[in-house]
Coordinates of C-alpha atoms in Angstrom, one line a residue:
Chain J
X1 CA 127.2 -143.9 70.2
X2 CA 125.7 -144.7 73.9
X3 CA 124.9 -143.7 77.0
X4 CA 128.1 -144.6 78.8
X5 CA 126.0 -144.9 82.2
X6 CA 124.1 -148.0 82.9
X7 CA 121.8 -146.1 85.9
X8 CA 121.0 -142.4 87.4
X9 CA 123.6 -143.6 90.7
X10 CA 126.4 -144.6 88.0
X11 CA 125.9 -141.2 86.2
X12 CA 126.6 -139.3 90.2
X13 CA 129.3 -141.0 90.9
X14 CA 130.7 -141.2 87.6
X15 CA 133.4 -144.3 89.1
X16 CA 134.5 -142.0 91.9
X17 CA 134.9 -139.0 89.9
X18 CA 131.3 -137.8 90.1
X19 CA 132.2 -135.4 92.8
X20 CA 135.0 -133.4 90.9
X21 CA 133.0 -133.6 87.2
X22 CA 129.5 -132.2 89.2
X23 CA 131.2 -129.8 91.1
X24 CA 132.4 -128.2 88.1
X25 CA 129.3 -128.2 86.0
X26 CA 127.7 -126.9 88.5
X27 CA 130.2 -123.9 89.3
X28 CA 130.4 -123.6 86.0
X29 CA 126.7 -123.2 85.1
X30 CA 126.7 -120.7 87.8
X31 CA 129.0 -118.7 86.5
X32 CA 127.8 -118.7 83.0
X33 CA 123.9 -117.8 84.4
X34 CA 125.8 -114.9 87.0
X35 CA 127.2 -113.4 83.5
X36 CA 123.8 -113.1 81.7
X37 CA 121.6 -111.9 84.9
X38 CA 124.3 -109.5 85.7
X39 CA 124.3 -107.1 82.8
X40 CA 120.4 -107.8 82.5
X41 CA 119.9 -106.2 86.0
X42 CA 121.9 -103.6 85.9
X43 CA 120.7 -102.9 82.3
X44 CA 116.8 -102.7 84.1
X45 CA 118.1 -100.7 87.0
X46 CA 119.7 -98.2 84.7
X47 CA 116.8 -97.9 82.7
X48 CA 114.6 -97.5 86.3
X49 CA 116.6 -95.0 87.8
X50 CA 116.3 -92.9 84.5
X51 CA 112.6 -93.1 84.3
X52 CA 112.2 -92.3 88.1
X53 CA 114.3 -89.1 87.3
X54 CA 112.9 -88.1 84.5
X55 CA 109.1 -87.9 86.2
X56 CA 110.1 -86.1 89.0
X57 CA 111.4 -83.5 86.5
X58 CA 108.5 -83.4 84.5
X59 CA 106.3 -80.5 85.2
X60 CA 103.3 -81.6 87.9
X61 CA 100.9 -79.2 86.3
X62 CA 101.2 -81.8 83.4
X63 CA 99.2 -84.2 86.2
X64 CA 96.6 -81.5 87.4
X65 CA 95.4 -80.6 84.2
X66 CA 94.0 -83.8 83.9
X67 CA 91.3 -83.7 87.3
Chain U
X1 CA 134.3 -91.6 45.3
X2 CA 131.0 -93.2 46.0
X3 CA 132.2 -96.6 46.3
X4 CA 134.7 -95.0 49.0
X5 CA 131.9 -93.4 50.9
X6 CA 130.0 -96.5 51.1
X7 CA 133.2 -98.7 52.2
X8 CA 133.9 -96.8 54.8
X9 CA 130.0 -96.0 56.7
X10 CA 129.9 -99.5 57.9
X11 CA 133.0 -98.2 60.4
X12 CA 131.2 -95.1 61.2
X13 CA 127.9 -97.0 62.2
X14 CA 130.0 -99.4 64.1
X15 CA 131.1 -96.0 66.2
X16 CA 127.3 -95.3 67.0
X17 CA 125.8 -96.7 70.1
X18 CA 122.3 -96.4 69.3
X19 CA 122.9 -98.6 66.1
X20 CA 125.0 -101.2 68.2
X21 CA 122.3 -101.2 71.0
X22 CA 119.3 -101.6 68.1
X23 CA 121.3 -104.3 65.6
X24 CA 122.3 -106.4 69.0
X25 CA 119.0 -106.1 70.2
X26 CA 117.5 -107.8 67.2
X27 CA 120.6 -110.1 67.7
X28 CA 119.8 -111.5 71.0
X29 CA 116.7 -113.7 70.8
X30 CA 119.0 -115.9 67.9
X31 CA 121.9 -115.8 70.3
X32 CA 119.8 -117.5 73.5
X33 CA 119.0 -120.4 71.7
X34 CA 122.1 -120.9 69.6
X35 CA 123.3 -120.7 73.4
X36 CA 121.3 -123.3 75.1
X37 CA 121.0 -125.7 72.1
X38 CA 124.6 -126.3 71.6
X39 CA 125.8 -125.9 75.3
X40 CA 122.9 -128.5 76.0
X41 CA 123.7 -130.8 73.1
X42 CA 127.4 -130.3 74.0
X43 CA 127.0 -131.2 77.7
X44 CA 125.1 -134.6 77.3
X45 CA 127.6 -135.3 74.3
X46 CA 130.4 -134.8 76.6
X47 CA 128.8 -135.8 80.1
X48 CA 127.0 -139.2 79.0
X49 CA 127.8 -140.0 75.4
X50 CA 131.6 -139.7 74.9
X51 CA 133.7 -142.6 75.5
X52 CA 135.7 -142.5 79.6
X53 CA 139.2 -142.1 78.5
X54 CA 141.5 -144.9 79.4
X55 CA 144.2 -143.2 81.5
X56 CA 141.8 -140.7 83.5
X57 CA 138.3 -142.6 83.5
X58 CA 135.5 -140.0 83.7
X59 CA 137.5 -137.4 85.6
X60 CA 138.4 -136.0 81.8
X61 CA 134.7 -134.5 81.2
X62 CA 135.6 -131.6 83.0
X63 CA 137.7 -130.7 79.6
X64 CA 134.4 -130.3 78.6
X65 CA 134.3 -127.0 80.4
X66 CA 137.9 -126.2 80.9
X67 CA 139.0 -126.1 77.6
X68 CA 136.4 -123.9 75.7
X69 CA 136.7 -121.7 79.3
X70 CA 140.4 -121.1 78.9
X71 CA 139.9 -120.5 75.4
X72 CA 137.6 -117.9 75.5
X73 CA 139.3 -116.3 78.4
X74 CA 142.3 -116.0 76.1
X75 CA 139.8 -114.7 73.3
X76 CA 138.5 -112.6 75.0
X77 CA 141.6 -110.3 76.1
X78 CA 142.5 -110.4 72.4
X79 CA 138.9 -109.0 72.3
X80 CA 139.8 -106.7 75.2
X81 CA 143.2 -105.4 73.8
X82 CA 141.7 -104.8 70.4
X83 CA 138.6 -102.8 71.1
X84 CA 140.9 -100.7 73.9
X85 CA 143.7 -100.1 71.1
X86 CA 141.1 -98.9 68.9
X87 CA 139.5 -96.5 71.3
X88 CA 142.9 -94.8 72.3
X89 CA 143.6 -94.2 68.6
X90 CA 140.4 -93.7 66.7
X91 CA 138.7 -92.0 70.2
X92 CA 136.2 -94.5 69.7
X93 CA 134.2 -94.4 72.7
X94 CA 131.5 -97.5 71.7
X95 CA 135.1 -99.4 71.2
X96 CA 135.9 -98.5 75.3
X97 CA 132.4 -99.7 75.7
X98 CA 133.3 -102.9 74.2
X99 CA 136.7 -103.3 75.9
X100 CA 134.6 -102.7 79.4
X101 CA 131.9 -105.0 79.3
X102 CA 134.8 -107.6 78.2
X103 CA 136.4 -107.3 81.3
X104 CA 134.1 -109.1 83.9
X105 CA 133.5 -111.8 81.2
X106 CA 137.0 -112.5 80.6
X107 CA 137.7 -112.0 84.2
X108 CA 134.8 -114.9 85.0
X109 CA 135.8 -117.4 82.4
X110 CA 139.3 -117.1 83.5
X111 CA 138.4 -118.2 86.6
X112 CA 136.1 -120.9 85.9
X113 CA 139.3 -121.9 83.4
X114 CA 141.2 -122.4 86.8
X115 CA 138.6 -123.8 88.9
X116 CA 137.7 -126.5 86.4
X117 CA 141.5 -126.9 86.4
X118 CA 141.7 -127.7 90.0
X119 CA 139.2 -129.8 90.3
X120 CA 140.1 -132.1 87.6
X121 CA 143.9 -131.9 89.0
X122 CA 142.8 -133.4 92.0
X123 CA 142.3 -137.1 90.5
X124 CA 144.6 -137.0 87.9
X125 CA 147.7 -134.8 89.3
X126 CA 146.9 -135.6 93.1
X127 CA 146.9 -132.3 93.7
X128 CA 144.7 -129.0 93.4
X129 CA 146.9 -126.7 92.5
X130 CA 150.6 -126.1 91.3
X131 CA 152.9 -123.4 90.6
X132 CA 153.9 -124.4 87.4
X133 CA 153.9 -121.9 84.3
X134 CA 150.8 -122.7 82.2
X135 CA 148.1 -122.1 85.8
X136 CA 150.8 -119.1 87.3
X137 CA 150.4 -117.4 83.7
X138 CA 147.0 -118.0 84.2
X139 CA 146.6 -116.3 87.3
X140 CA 148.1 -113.5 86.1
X141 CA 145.9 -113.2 83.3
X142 CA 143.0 -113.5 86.4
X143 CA 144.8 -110.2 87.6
X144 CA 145.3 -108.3 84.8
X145 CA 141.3 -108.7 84.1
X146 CA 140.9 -107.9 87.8
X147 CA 143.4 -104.6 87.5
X148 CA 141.1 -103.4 84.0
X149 CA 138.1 -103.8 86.3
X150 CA 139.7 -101.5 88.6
X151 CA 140.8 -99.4 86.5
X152 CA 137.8 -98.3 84.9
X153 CA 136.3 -97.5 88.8
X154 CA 139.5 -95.7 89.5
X155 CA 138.2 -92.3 88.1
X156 CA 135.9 -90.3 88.7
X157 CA 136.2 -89.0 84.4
X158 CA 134.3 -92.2 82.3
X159 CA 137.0 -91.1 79.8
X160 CA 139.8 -91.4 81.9
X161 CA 138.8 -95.1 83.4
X162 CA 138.3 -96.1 79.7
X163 CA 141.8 -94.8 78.9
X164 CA 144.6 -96.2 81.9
X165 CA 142.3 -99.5 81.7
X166 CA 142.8 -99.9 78.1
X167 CA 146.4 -99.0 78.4
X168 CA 146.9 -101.6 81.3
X169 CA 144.9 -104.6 78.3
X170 CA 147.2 -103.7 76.0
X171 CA 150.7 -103.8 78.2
X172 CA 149.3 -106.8 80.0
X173 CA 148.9 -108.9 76.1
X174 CA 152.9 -109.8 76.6
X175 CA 151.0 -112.5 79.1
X176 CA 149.3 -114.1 76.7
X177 CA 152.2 -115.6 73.9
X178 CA 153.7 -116.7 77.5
X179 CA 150.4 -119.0 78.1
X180 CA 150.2 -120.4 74.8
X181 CA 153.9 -121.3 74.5
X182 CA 154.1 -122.1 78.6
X183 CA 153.3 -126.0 78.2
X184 CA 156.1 -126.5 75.7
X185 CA 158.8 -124.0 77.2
X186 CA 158.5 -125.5 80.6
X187 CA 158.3 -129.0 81.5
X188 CA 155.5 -129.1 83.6
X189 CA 152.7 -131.1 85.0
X190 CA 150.0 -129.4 82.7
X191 CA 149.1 -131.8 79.3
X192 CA 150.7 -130.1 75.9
X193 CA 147.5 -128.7 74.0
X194 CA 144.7 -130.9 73.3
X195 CA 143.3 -128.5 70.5
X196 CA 145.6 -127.8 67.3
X197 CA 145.2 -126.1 64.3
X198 CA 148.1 -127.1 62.3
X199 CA 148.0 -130.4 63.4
X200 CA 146.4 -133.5 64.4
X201 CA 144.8 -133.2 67.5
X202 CA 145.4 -135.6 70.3
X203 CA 142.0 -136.7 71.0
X204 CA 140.2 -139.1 69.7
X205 CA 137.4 -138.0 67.6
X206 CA 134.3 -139.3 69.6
X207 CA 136.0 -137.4 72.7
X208 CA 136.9 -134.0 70.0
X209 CA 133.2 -133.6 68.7
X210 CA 131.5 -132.6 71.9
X211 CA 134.9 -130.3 72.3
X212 CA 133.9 -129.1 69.6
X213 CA 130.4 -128.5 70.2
X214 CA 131.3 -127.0 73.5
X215 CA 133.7 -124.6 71.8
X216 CA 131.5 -123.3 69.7
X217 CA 128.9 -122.8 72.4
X218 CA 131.6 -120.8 74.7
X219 CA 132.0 -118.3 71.5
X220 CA 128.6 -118.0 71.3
X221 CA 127.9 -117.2 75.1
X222 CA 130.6 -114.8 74.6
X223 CA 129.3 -113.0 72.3
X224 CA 125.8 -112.8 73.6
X225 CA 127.5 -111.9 77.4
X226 CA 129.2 -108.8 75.4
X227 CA 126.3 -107.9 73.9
X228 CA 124.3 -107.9 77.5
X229 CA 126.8 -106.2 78.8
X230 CA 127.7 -103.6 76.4
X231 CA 123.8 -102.7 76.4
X232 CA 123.6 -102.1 79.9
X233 CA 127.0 -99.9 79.4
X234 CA 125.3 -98.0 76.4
X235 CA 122.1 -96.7 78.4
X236 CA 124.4 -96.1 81.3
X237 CA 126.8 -93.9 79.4
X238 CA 124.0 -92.0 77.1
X239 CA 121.3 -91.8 79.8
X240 CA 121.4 -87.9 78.8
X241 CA 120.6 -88.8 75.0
X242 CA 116.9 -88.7 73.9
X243 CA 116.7 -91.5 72.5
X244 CA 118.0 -93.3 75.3
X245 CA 115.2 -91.6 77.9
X246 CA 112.9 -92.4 75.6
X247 CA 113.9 -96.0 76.1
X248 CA 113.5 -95.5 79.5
X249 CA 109.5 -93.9 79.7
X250 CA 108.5 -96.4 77.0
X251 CA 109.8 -99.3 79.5
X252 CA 107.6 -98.4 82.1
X253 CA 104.5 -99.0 80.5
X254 CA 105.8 -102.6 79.6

């Protein structure tokens, strides 16, 4: 087994085909990254959102006992 | 009795979200690098390593990406069907959870399944897209995810959404026989399968291993995208649980 590529430009333009194989990986990648940063956000943001909520229902006194 | 009782708790914890949510979280860490080492090891196998195939020159290493993509977006509304079928019987709702986070996962990998597929039809058909019965069953399967998406925003009840969409999955799995079978009931310009499991394949094996590899890394993704997704569901859905909250003001020190 070997590097079928001889040099970095044979590897982009793959004979032609570099275009189509590239475009692909790349879109591909994307789409793979999109689908772990998308829950992760919205997992955070969730989570966030809660927090906020629950402080501003906390009881202030709670925060004035403290001075 | 007691042997009973002890056969059947694992399916009870499977219903509770909190022990999905704390046995996936300990998951996760395993599941990123499985992830990155065999999609990496898979992609430079594929990409630079295996031999350019005599017919199609190096325009076949986008099967690299197509095939495990339209397999998994085949798996996954099995996955999707299942865990729907088994919330509208059981009224398991960490099984609609499931089926919901599968849906924008499917719904991607189906289209990267067609994308792929256009751009390597390009060199090899001539063309970038065709009507012909294995890509127009696959656009359908790209609009049934689509419609479960839909569904599940449809209602203003959680429990409702979780129902009609998981109603739509399970009318919508008379698609997928139609795809598998669609390359040898029609006569079409899309290649008979490469991948078979009761018989040889037709690929040569320094071209199958990285398929292989790649495969394997797609199931793996998948499950760690569910995962992901069926976390951020969980806290979503149980925000008003204390053990959730807690979650949340133990976060914010972090």
């Amino acid at each position: 087994m070997k590097i079928q590529f001889d040099s970095l430009n044979e590897i982009i333009s793959m004979d032609g085909h570099g275009a189509y194989v590239w475009l692909a990986v790349v879109v591909s990648l994307a789409i793979l990254v999109a689908l772990l940063v998308s829950p992760l956000r919205s997992h955070a943001q969730t989570l966030n959102q809660l927090r906020r909520q629950l402080e501003r229902h906390a009881e202030p006194p709670a925060k004035q006992r403290d001075d | 009795m007691a042997m009973g009782s002890t056969k059947w708790q694992w399916f009870y914890r499977l219903g509770s979200p909190r022990w999905f949510y704390e046995i996936s979280g300990r998951w996760l860490p395993w599941l990123v690098c499985a992830t990155i080492i065999l999609l990496g090891v898979g992609l430079f196998w594929g990409l630079a390593l295996a031999p350019p195939d005599a017919r199609q020159g190096h325009s076949f290493r986008i099967i690299y990406l197509h095939v495990p993509a339209s397999l998994l977006a085949l798996a996954g509304y099995y996955i999707m069907a299942v865990t729907g079928a088994v919330g509208l019987i059981w009224r398991i709702k960490m099984s609609f959870m499931l089926m919901k986070s599968a849906a924008p996962i499917g719904a991607a990998l189906t289209f990267m399944a067609l994308f792929t597929g256009a751009v390597w039809g390009k060199p090899s058909w001539g063309t970038y897209w065709v009507w012909d019965a294995r890509i127009t069953s696959m656009l359908i399967l790209l609009f049934l995810y689509l419609g479960v998406l839909a569904l599940q925003r449809a209602f203003t009840s959680v429990e409702a959404g979780y129902r009609a969409s998981a109603i739509l999955a399970l009318v919508g799995t008379v698609n997928i026989p139609i795809i598998y079978k669609s390359v040898d009931w029609w006569h079409t310009l899309h290649q008979p399968a490469t991948l078979k499991l009761t018989s040889a394949s037709s690929i040569h094996t320094d071209m199958l291993e990285p398929l292989v590899v790649m495969v394997c890394g797609f199931y793996v993704f998948y499950v760690l995208a569910l995962c992901l997704f069926t976390r951020s569901e969980i806290v979503q859905q149980e925000s008003a649980t204390a053990w959730v909250k807690a979650l949340a003001t133990s976060e914010s020190r972090t």
